[in-house]
Amino acid sequence: RYCCSPATITVLHAFVFVSCQTAFVVDEVSTIIKESVEGAIGGNAYQHSRVNQWTTNVVEQSLSQLSKLGKPFKYIVTCVIMQKNGAGLQTASSCFWDNTTDGSCTVRWENKSMYCIVSVFGLAI
Amino acid sequence: MYYLLNKLFYHPTHHNTYAVKMEGTDTGGNTYLIRPNYHHKFKAAVVKECIHDILREQLSGVQYDPDEVGVLSRSLADCIKDKLKDVGFDRYKLVVQVVIGEQRGEGVKMAARCFWDADTDSYAQDIFMNFVLCGGCFRQLFLLRTKEDGKILQ
């Protein structure tokens, strides 16, 4: 019913070739995230008035570094900053994607007064 | 984009050409849709409703228990993802994230940014807070459009 012309098949083959070379590399992404978090909140104590700005900075810095990698990926970056006072926090995710090309990475960072948990999901185009 | 191109080139004297292009499926023209129709687009309101129901059903009266919360959050995420697969967002990839925190008066802030195609991709979120017992839960769901798919294989 759907005709698949030779031109389309060539394009599909090119796509497969490219996707073999560009996969979601967890280590690379993890390094980028750690640097972004350090740069945005490293050495600061938890302050309610500044946490809004901090989360925004972490997320935007991470996303701009990830997009500079130039890979054909869509990214989702989430950041949770929580004050340390003995409470617990749990993050879980469930994804419906292509296991061969897509991936995620979670980075946990802490200092004396707060925790910062950053999750990155990368989905190949 | 395909339709937009048609509009750009549309001219009253080329009316016939325009009509042929529209019916061009059997001439080997582009049949692969890279954008969803209006009906198949991600509907945030529907999804939010879905999430809300599941949260209310599974978290009412539940207390934060450090041993159980791992299992609980994972099962919530899977449950939501499965429910949404049934709703039928054709050719969309789904990412469901669940965050469960204990309420002890601490400050928490969550932020998210996405690098995607704003025309096709979107997100829905819902927050559930348990005032009587200790426990608060936020979840977000993101939907992205996949560009390669089984339409060619059919």
mmCIF file of C-alpha atoms in Angstrom:
data_model
loop_
_atom_site.group_PDB
_atom_site.id
_atom_site.type_symbol
_atom_site.label_atom_id
_atom_site.label_comp_id
_atom_site.label_asym_id
_atom_site.label_seq_id
_atom_site.Cartn_x
_atom_site.Cartn_y
_atom_site.Cartn_z
ATOM 1 C CA ARG A 1 0.000 0.000 0.000
ATOM 2 C CA TYR A 2 2.817 2.391 0.783
ATOM 3 C CA CYS A 3 5.309 2.436 -2.029
ATOM 4 C CA CYS A 4 8.917 2.703 -1.010
ATOM 5 C CA SER A 5 10.962 4.195 -3.803
ATOM 6 C CA PRO A 6 14.696 3.478 -4.305
ATOM 7 C CA ALA A 7 15.457 7.042 -3.205
ATOM 8 C CA THR A 8 13.720 6.422 0.117
ATOM 9 C CA ILE A 9 15.633 3.177 0.647
ATOM 10 C CA THR A 10 18.922 4.991 0.120
ATOM 11 C CA VAL A 11 17.931 7.575 2.691
ATOM 12 C CA LEU A 12 17.011 4.833 5.190
ATOM 13 C CA HIS A 13 20.363 3.120 4.709
ATOM 14 C CA ALA A 14 22.160 6.419 5.288
ATOM 15 C CA PHE A 15 20.180 6.887 8.477
ATOM 16 C CA VAL A 16 21.148 3.446 9.790
ATOM 17 C CA PHE A 17 24.806 4.095 8.984
ATOM 18 C CA VAL A 18 24.794 7.395 10.822
ATOM 19 C CA SER A 19 22.984 6.007 13.852
ATOM 20 C CA CYS A 20 25.608 3.276 14.260
ATOM 21 C CA GLN A 21 28.212 5.985 14.617
ATOM 22 C CA THR A 22 26.292 8.303 16.930
ATOM 23 C CA ALA A 23 24.894 6.543 19.954
ATOM 24 C CA PHE A 24 24.085 7.971 23.356
ATOM 25 C CA VAL A 25 27.432 7.925 25.205
ATOM 26 C CA VAL A 26 26.745 7.926 28.922
ATOM 27 C CA ASP A 27 30.271 8.890 30.043
ATOM 28 C CA GLU A 28 30.471 11.913 27.828
ATOM 29 C CA VAL A 29 27.064 13.175 28.930
ATOM 30 C CA SER A 30 27.867 12.473 32.570
ATOM 31 C CA THR A 31 31.019 14.611 32.375
ATOM 32 C CA ILE A 32 29.113 17.480 30.826
ATOM 33 C CA ILE A 33 26.479 17.361 33.557
ATOM 34 C CA LYS A 34 29.026 17.269 36.379
ATOM 35 C CA GLU A 35 30.775 20.307 34.967
ATOM 36 C CA SER A 36 27.502 22.206 34.598
ATOM 37 C CA VAL A 37 26.457 21.471 38.174
ATOM 38 C CA GLU A 38 29.863 22.416 39.585
ATOM 39 C CA GLY A 39 29.843 25.616 37.629
ATOM 40 C CA ALA A 40 26.336 26.621 38.656
ATOM 41 C CA ILE A 41 26.157 25.688 42.347
ATOM 42 C CA GLY A 42 29.587 24.420 43.415
ATOM 43 C CA GLY A 43 30.633 25.897 46.743
ATOM 44 C CA ASN A 44 27.212 27.405 47.589
ATOM 45 C CA ALA A 45 25.001 26.655 50.571
ATOM 46 C CA TYR A 46 21.261 26.093 50.085
ATOM 47 C CA GLN A 47 19.386 29.378 49.869
ATOM 48 C CA HIS A 48 15.685 29.394 49.124
ATOM 49 C CA SER A 49 15.869 32.700 47.293
ATOM 50 C CA ARG A 50 18.542 31.488 44.877
ATOM 51 C CA VAL A 51 17.487 27.928 44.190
ATOM 52 C CA ASN A 52 15.192 28.984 41.346
ATOM 53 C CA GLN A 53 18.094 30.592 39.522
ATOM 54 C CA TRP A 54 20.370 27.632 40.266
ATOM 55 C CA THR A 55 18.096 24.989 38.787
ATOM 56 C CA THR A 56 17.608 27.122 35.702
ATOM 57 C CA ASN A 57 21.352 27.614 35.310
ATOM 58 C CA VAL A 58 22.174 23.930 35.731
ATOM 59 C CA VAL A 59 19.590 22.856 33.201
ATOM 60 C CA GLU A 60 20.312 25.512 30.609
ATOM 61 C CA GLN A 61 24.064 25.102 30.843
ATOM 62 C CA SER A 62 23.769 21.299 30.474
ATOM 63 C CA LEU A 63 21.433 21.585 27.536
ATOM 64 C CA SER A 64 23.586 24.056 25.665
ATOM 65 C CA GLN A 65 26.685 21.874 26.133
ATOM 66 C CA LEU A 66 24.777 18.806 24.980
ATOM 67 C CA SER A 67 23.482 20.518 21.878
ATOM 68 C CA LYS A 68 27.053 21.594 21.058
ATOM 69 C CA LEU A 69 27.961 17.905 20.691
ATOM 70 C CA GLY A 70 26.179 18.131 17.380
ATOM 71 C CA LYS A 71 24.618 14.681 17.535
ATOM 72 C CA PRO A 72 21.201 13.969 15.980
ATOM 73 C CA PHE A 73 19.484 13.685 19.346
ATOM 74 C CA LYS A 74 16.581 15.291 21.151
ATOM 75 C CA TYR A 75 17.389 15.898 24.815
ATOM 76 C CA ILE A 76 15.384 16.256 28.003
ATOM 77 C CA VAL A 77 17.243 17.497 31.076
ATOM 78 C CA THR A 78 15.650 17.620 34.524
ATOM 79 C CA CYS A 79 17.247 18.861 37.719
ATOM 80 C CA VAL A 80 16.070 18.483 41.320
ATOM 81 C CA ILE A 81 17.730 20.475 44.085
ATOM 82 C CA MET A 82 16.788 19.431 47.584
ATOM 83 C CA GLN A 83 17.828 20.848 50.908
ATOM 84 C CA LYS A 84 19.475 18.365 53.256
ATOM 85 C CA ASN A 85 17.351 17.800 56.299
ATOM 86 C CA GLY A 86 16.964 14.054 56.607
ATOM 87 C CA ALA A 87 14.090 13.602 54.175
ATOM 88 C CA GLY A 88 14.250 10.974 51.462
ATOM 89 C CA LEU A 89 13.840 11.403 47.705
ATOM 90 C CA GLN A 90 13.404 8.752 45.013
ATOM 91 C CA THR A 91 13.464 9.190 41.229
ATOM 92 C CA ALA A 92 12.331 6.567 38.746
ATOM 93 C CA SER A 93 11.739 6.649 35.020
ATOM 94 C CA SER A 94 10.150 4.394 32.459
ATOM 95 C CA CYS A 95 10.756 4.942 28.768
ATOM 96 C CA PHE A 96 9.187 3.733 25.572
ATOM 97 C CA TRP A 97 11.954 4.200 23.014
ATOM 98 C CA ASP A 98 14.474 2.482 20.797
ATOM 99 C CA ASN A 99 16.938 0.606 23.006
ATOM 100 C CA THR A 100 19.680 0.517 20.431
ATOM 101 C CA THR A 101 19.984 4.271 19.964
ATOM 102 C CA ASP A 102 18.396 6.023 22.954
ATOM 103 C CA GLY A 103 19.710 6.295 26.468
ATOM 104 C CA SER A 104 19.569 8.134 29.758
ATOM 105 C CA CYS A 105 21.997 9.235 32.413
ATOM 106 C CA THR A 106 21.457 10.355 36.017
ATOM 107 C CA VAL A 107 24.051 12.272 38.013
ATOM 108 C CA ARG A 108 23.859 12.720 41.793
ATOM 109 C CA TRP A 109 25.797 15.576 43.312
ATOM 110 C CA GLU A 110 25.861 16.809 46.871
ATOM 111 C CA ASN A 111 27.531 19.207 49.218
ATOM 112 C CA LYS A 112 27.040 19.943 52.926
ATOM 113 C CA SER A 113 23.656 21.592 52.581
ATOM 114 C CA MET A 114 21.932 20.200 49.493
ATOM 115 C CA TYR A 115 21.521 17.405 46.980
ATOM 116 C CA CYS A 116 21.320 17.909 43.238
ATOM 117 C CA ILE A 117 20.027 15.151 40.966
ATOM 118 C CA VAL A 118 20.201 15.700 37.213
ATOM 119 C CA SER A 119 18.637 13.304 34.689
ATOM 120 C CA VAL A 120 19.312 13.465 30.978
ATOM 121 C CA PHE A 121 17.290 11.519 28.403
ATOM 122 C CA GLY A 122 18.651 11.369 24.863
ATOM 123 C CA LEU A 123 16.425 10.236 22.006
ATOM 124 C CA ALA A 124 17.827 9.662 18.580
ATOM 125 C CA ILE A 125 16.108 11.321 15.689
ATOM 126 C CA MET B 1 6.294 21.193 5.591
ATOM 127 C CA TYR B 2 5.149 19.351 2.516
ATOM 128 C CA TYR B 3 1.832 21.184 2.504
ATOM 129 C CA LEU B 4 3.506 24.490 3.169
ATOM 130 C CA LEU B 5 5.687 24.035 0.119
ATOM 131 C CA ASN B 6 2.601 23.389 -1.876
ATOM 132 C CA LYS B 7 1.136 26.635 -0.702
ATOM 133 C CA LEU B 8 4.225 28.593 -1.630
ATOM 134 C CA PHE B 9 4.170 27.326 -5.151
ATOM 135 C CA TYR B 10 0.453 27.496 -5.582
ATOM 136 C CA HIS B 11 -0.613 29.915 -8.314
ATOM 137 C CA PRO B 12 -4.029 30.198 -9.992
ATOM 138 C CA THR B 13 -2.629 29.420 -13.459
ATOM 139 C CA HIS B 14 -0.965 26.266 -12.146
ATOM 140 C CA HIS B 15 -4.113 24.913 -10.612
ATOM 141 C CA ASN B 16 -3.802 21.587 -12.381
ATOM 142 C CA THR B 17 -0.260 21.017 -11.191
ATOM 143 C CA TYR B 18 -1.320 21.655 -7.614
ATOM 144 C CA ALA B 19 -4.152 19.132 -7.866
ATOM 145 C CA VAL B 20 -1.823 16.452 -9.290
ATOM 146 C CA LYS B 21 0.669 16.984 -6.515
ATOM 147 C CA MET B 22 -2.009 16.481 -3.883
ATOM 148 C CA GLU B 23 -2.986 13.129 -5.379
ATOM 149 C CA GLY B 24 0.550 12.068 -6.087
ATOM 150 C CA THR B 25 0.670 8.975 -3.885
ATOM 151 C CA ASP B 26 0.704 6.600 -6.806
ATOM 152 C CA THR B 27 3.403 8.477 -8.719
ATOM 153 C CA GLY B 28 6.033 7.502 -6.145
ATOM 154 C CA GLY B 29 5.890 10.859 -4.390
ATOM 155 C CA ASN B 30 6.584 11.336 -0.680
ATOM 156 C CA THR B 31 4.282 9.119 1.354
ATOM 157 C CA TYR B 32 6.295 9.159 4.571
ATOM 158 C CA LEU B 33 4.768 11.517 7.108
ATOM 159 C CA ILE B 34 7.348 13.332 9.171
ATOM 160 C CA ARG B 35 4.760 15.324 11.094
ATOM 161 C CA PRO B 36 1.596 14.055 12.769
ATOM 162 C CA ASN B 37 -1.840 15.121 11.643
ATOM 163 C CA TYR B 38 -3.770 17.317 13.994
ATOM 164 C CA HIS B 39 -5.735 14.301 15.259
ATOM 165 C CA HIS B 40 -2.613 12.327 16.119
ATOM 166 C CA LYS B 41 -0.770 15.069 17.938
ATOM 167 C CA PHE B 42 0.111 14.685 21.566
ATOM 168 C CA LYS B 43 -2.731 15.966 23.745
ATOM 169 C CA ALA B 44 -1.419 17.217 27.051
ATOM 170 C CA ALA B 45 -4.816 17.515 28.731
ATOM 171 C CA VAL B 46 -5.751 13.897 28.063
ATOM 172 C CA VAL B 47 -2.423 12.695 29.381
ATOM 173 C CA LYS B 48 -2.594 14.872 32.471
ATOM 174 C CA GLU B 49 -5.990 13.396 33.267
ATOM 175 C CA CYS B 50 -4.558 9.884 32.871
ATOM 176 C CA ILE B 51 -1.649 10.610 35.165
ATOM 177 C CA HIS B 52 -3.913 12.224 37.742
ATOM 178 C CA ASP B 53 -6.175 9.168 37.915
ATOM 179 C CA ILE B 54 -3.303 6.743 38.342
ATOM 180 C CA LEU B 55 -1.682 8.885 41.027
ATOM 181 C CA ARG B 56 -4.859 9.280 43.004
ATOM 182 C CA GLU B 57 -5.581 5.568 42.755
ATOM 183 C CA GLN B 58 -2.135 4.333 43.783
ATOM 184 C CA LEU B 59 -0.927 6.940 46.247
ATOM 185 C CA SER B 60 -3.944 7.822 48.383
ATOM 186 C CA GLY B 61 -3.248 6.913 51.965
ATOM 187 C CA VAL B 62 0.290 5.740 51.253
ATOM 188 C CA GLN B 63 3.063 6.715 53.629
ATOM 189 C CA TYR B 64 6.682 7.314 52.644
ATOM 190 C CA ASP B 65 8.658 4.182 53.396
ATOM 191 C CA PRO B 66 12.341 4.225 52.351
ATOM 192 C CA ASP B 67 12.359 0.488 51.672
ATOM 193 C CA GLU B 68 9.237 0.477 49.535
ATOM 194 C CA VAL B 69 9.545 3.755 47.700
ATOM 195 C CA GLY B 70 11.958 2.400 45.063
ATOM 196 C CA VAL B 71 9.560 -0.300 44.003
ATOM 197 C CA LEU B 72 6.602 2.054 44.216
ATOM 198 C CA SER B 73 8.104 4.727 41.993
ATOM 199 C CA ARG B 74 9.226 2.224 39.367
ATOM 200 C CA SER B 75 5.829 0.565 39.278
ATOM 201 C CA LEU B 76 4.121 3.942 38.958
ATOM 202 C CA ALA B 77 6.319 4.882 36.020
ATOM 203 C CA ASP B 78 5.666 1.568 34.271
ATOM 204 C CA CYS B 79 1.958 1.795 34.945
ATOM 205 C CA ILE B 80 1.693 5.259 33.432
ATOM 206 C CA LYS B 81 3.783 4.309 30.426
ATOM 207 C CA ASP B 82 1.632 1.245 29.717
ATOM 208 C CA LYS B 83 -1.593 3.215 30.079
ATOM 209 C CA LEU B 84 -0.340 5.780 27.604
ATOM 210 C CA LYS B 85 0.704 3.186 25.073
ATOM 211 C CA ASP B 86 -2.942 2.128 25.008
ATOM 212 C CA VAL B 87 -4.200 5.675 24.518
ATOM 213 C CA GLY B 88 -2.545 5.406 21.138
ATOM 214 C CA PHE B 89 -0.013 8.109 20.359
ATOM 215 C CA ASP B 90 1.165 6.574 17.164
ATOM 216 C CA ARG B 91 4.906 6.864 16.454
ATOM 217 C CA TYR B 92 5.667 8.805 19.608
ATOM 218 C CA LYS B 93 8.479 7.913 21.989
ATOM 219 C CA LEU B 94 7.547 8.297 25.642
ATOM 220 C CA VAL B 95 9.631 9.238 28.649
ATOM 221 C CA VAL B 96 7.945 9.056 32.055
ATOM 222 C CA GLN B 97 9.743 10.364 35.102
ATOM 223 C CA VAL B 98 8.421 9.946 38.642
ATOM 224 C CA VAL B 99 9.917 11.742 41.640
ATOM 225 C CA ILE B 100 8.690 10.856 45.115
ATOM 226 C CA GLY B 101 9.866 12.940 48.037
ATOM 227 C CA GLU B 102 9.188 12.848 51.730
ATOM 228 C CA GLN B 103 7.646 15.947 53.244
ATOM 229 C CA ARG B 104 9.684 17.100 56.188
ATOM 230 C CA GLY B 105 9.633 20.795 55.653
ATOM 231 C CA GLU B 106 12.692 20.828 53.402
ATOM 232 C CA GLY B 107 12.905 23.000 50.332
ATOM 233 C CA VAL B 108 12.796 21.282 46.939
ATOM 234 C CA LYS B 109 12.987 22.752 43.449
ATOM 235 C CA MET B 110 12.701 20.886 40.164
ATOM 236 C CA ALA B 111 13.425 22.291 36.714
ATOM 237 C CA ALA B 112 13.418 20.790 33.240
ATOM 238 C CA ARG B 113 14.451 21.934 29.781
ATOM 239 C CA CYS B 114 14.067 20.153 26.481
ATOM 240 C CA PHE B 115 15.831 20.297 23.159
ATOM 241 C CA TRP B 116 13.213 18.972 20.746
ATOM 242 C CA ASP B 117 10.852 19.823 17.937
ATOM 243 C CA ALA B 118 8.371 22.212 19.525
ATOM 244 C CA ASP B 119 5.810 21.618 16.807
ATOM 245 C CA THR B 120 5.341 17.918 17.484
ATOM 246 C CA ASP B 121 6.749 17.249 20.937
ATOM 247 C CA SER B 122 5.281 18.215 24.257
ATOM 248 C CA TYR B 123 4.928 17.256 27.889
ATOM 249 C CA ALA B 124 2.321 16.806 30.582
ATOM 250 C CA GLN B 125 2.854 16.866 34.324
ATOM 251 C CA ASP B 126 0.908 16.321 37.484
ATOM 252 C CA ILE B 127 1.686 16.751 41.169
ATOM 253 C CA PHE B 128 0.198 14.700 43.934
ATOM 254 C CA MET B 129 0.581 15.740 47.522
ATOM 255 C CA ASN B 130 -0.450 13.725 50.482
ATOM 256 C CA PHE B 131 -1.244 16.111 53.288
ATOM 257 C CA VAL B 132 -2.363 13.704 55.974
ATOM 258 C CA LEU B 133 0.653 11.418 55.922
ATOM 259 C CA CYS B 134 4.185 12.200 54.885
ATOM 260 C CA GLY B 135 4.785 11.948 51.201
ATOM 261 C CA GLY B 136 4.698 14.081 48.094
ATOM 262 C CA CYS B 137 5.043 13.025 44.528
ATOM 263 C CA PHE B 138 5.685 14.838 41.259
ATOM 264 C CA ARG B 139 5.754 13.294 37.880
ATOM 265 C CA GLN B 140 6.402 14.445 34.378
ATOM 266 C CA LEU B 141 5.811 12.832 31.109
ATOM 267 C CA PHE B 142 7.447 13.860 27.895
ATOM 268 C CA LEU B 143 6.354 12.867 24.452
ATOM 269 C CA LEU B 144 8.560 13.025 21.432
ATOM 270 C CA ARG B 145 7.954 12.286 17.837
ATOM 271 C CA THR B 146 10.008 9.592 16.258
ATOM 272 C CA LYS B 147 11.044 10.188 12.695
ATOM 273 C CA GLU B 148 11.799 6.673 11.564
ATOM 274 C CA ASP B 149 9.031 4.144 11.648
ATOM 275 C CA GLY B 150 6.984 1.234 10.420
ATOM 276 C CA LYS B 151 4.849 3.173 8.002
ATOM 277 C CA ILE B 152 7.357 2.231 5.329
ATOM 278 C CA LEU B 153 7.346 -1.405 6.372
ATOM 279 C CA GLN B 154 3.620 -1.951 6.030
#
